[in-house]
C-alpha atoms as one frame of an Amber mdcrd trajectory, in Angstrom:
protein
  14.229  -1.354 -14.169  16.055  -4.542 -13.241  13.933  -7.584 -12.451  15.698
  -9.444  -9.654  13.980 -12.719 -10.521  15.651 -12.630 -13.932  19.023 -12.751
 -12.149  18.292 -16.132 -10.534  19.023 -18.958 -12.944  15.939 -21.155 -13.367
  18.015 -24.253 -12.653  19.051 -22.861  -9.240  15.409 -22.519  -8.217  14.493
 -25.849  -9.769  17.198 -27.558  -7.715  15.621 -26.177  -4.525  12.068 -27.345
  -5.219  12.131 -29.506  -2.097  12.775 -26.483   0.118   9.669 -24.766  -1.246
   7.583 -27.880  -0.651   9.052 -28.355   2.836   8.413 -24.738   3.828   4.909
 -24.986   2.392   4.176 -28.101   4.446   5.528 -26.377   7.576   3.279 -23.369
   6.946   0.303 -25.676   6.352   0.962 -27.398   9.676   1.267 -24.023  11.456
  -1.942 -22.839   9.777  -3.806 -25.955  10.896  -2.505 -25.531  14.451  -3.660
 -21.896  14.386  -7.020 -22.977  12.985  -7.302 -25.499  15.812  -6.943 -22.813
  18.478  -7.984 -19.443  17.141  -7.740 -17.742  20.545  -4.044 -18.610  20.951
  -3.422 -17.604  17.323  -5.137 -14.269  18.002  -2.990 -13.658  21.074   0.136
 -14.588  19.093  -0.770 -12.130  16.338  -1.456  -9.405  18.923   1.936 -10.030
  20.539   3.545  -9.847  17.103   1.983  -6.423  16.528   3.064  -5.417  20.044
   6.675  -6.350  19.327   6.587  -4.345  16.104   5.227  -1.301  17.978   7.937
  -1.611  20.640  10.662  -1.829  18.011   9.146   1.114  16.135   8.990   3.144
  19.349  12.613   2.447  20.224  13.725   3.344  16.691  11.724   6.584  16.845
  13.279   7.482  20.196  16.785   6.732  18.921  16.078   8.783  15.802  14.814
  11.709  17.889  18.294  12.422  19.145  19.684  12.475  15.608  17.340  15.307
  14.562  18.302  18.953  14.969  15.894  21.507  16.418  13.546  21.139  19.381
  10.352  21.127  17.363  11.588  18.080  15.442  12.993  16.330  18.492   9.703
  16.809  20.317   7.743  15.248  17.441   9.997  12.180  17.234  10.136  11.716
  21.013   6.344  11.926  21.330   5.891   9.586  18.393   8.391   7.130  19.880
   6.785   7.297  23.304   3.327   6.642  21.828   4.571   3.636  19.860   6.399
   2.291  22.901   3.391   2.850  25.160   1.092   1.121  22.638   3.499  -1.836
  22.508   3.639  -2.084  26.290  -0.148  -1.841  26.568  -0.469  -4.596  23.970
   1.541  -6.911  26.221  -0.220  -5.712  29.368  -3.701  -6.324  27.949  -3.666
  -8.453  24.774  -7.457  -8.908  24.834  -8.089  -5.170  24.720  -5.494  -4.888
  21.961  -7.231  -7.649  19.991 -10.516  -5.746  20.337  -8.924  -2.566  19.008
  -7.177  -4.380  16.135 -10.364  -6.251  15.215 -12.372  -3.032  15.133  -9.660
  -1.423  13.007  -9.760  -4.430  10.677 -13.555  -4.147  10.324 -13.341  -0.440
   9.533 -10.478  -0.959   7.066 -12.369  -3.729   5.239 -15.519  -1.638   5.068
 -13.653   1.379   3.684 -11.628  -0.724   1.216 -14.738  -2.552   0.026 -16.715
   0.654  -0.410 -13.839   2.214  -2.342 -13.549  -0.863  -4.566 -17.297  -0.740
  -5.340 -16.936   2.941  -6.233 -13.957   2.218  -8.506 -15.827  -0.663 -10.142
 -18.831   1.548 -10.844 -16.541   4.170 -12.397 -15.204   1.465 -14.735 -18.728
   0.424 -15.760 -18.296   0.833 -19.515 -15.283  -1.511 -19.417 -15.648  -5.284
 -19.612 -15.233  -7.044 -16.280 -16.159  -4.058 -14.123 -18.732  -6.181 -12.310
 -15.966  -8.379 -10.844 -14.425  -5.382  -9.144 -17.825  -4.435  -7.722 -18.409
  -8.008  -6.505 -14.965  -8.040  -4.900 -15.707  -4.741  -3.182 -19.073  -5.961
  -1.954 -17.480  -9.122  -0.527 -14.846  -7.061   1.268 -17.420  -4.606   2.632
 -19.688  -7.440   3.788 -16.718  -9.039   5.579 -16.072  -5.712   7.310 -19.731
  -5.385   8.308 -19.827  -8.981   9.576 -16.750  -8.382  11.710 -18.161  -5.091
  13.027 -21.525  -6.684  13.883 -19.804  -9.447  15.870 -17.431  -7.057  17.619
 -16.149  -7.193  20.401 -16.929 -10.884  20.959 -15.340 -12.014  17.698 -12.121
 -10.189  18.601 -11.182 -13.316  20.580 -10.814 -15.352  17.390 -11.032 -13.260
  14.194  -7.366 -12.237  14.057  -6.363 -15.848  14.637  -8.652 -16.922  11.805
  -7.014 -14.433   9.435  -3.566 -15.645  10.545  -4.552 -19.297  10.081  -5.979
 -18.689   6.591  -2.917 -16.701   5.572  -0.576 -19.481   6.727  -2.654 -22.134
   4.970  -2.817 -20.203   1.679   0.904 -19.441   1.796   1.599 -23.104   2.518
  -0.493 -24.363  -0.411   1.079 -21.773  -2.693   4.630 -22.822  -1.798   3.819
 -26.540  -2.117   2.253 -25.952  -5.545   5.176 -23.749  -6.624   7.717 -26.343
  -5.473   5.912 -29.157  -7.264   5.750 -27.120 -10.472   9.487 -26.436 -10.193
  10.101 -30.189  -9.840   8.558 -30.917 -13.274
């Protein structure tokens, strides 16, 4: 398998260290802005998901007419219509969409955390298994905390996740750029 990073000469990346730092600073600023107004950040993330659903719906509908046979066309058309309808409903009622996405997030975290605890317990004879269990417990507790605060926390929880993601990406790119500079 070819590693694409091996194809980029180290000097080419080193010469662009300032771009990494600049992008990191921009992401840090965006993350702080999102952290300053979690409601607006939540609405922005819901609209982002809505746009993705609309695009997915349109692509499904376009694909439906490339498929042969009615049973296949019907599946793709229905799938496309559902995606498109979900996208439209997201724009029509972003607060309801944020409630649904927050509940889905809570359920996903709870399931992922429970699965990680199970995997960690299966690895029990191995060294370090407890870290996997701790990670799973933290994820499951986050899911439970979100579920307990639902639907009220749906006004800000998605924005909080977006803000933290932007901040962590920003710090990572700044650190990477500064390491490249050395």
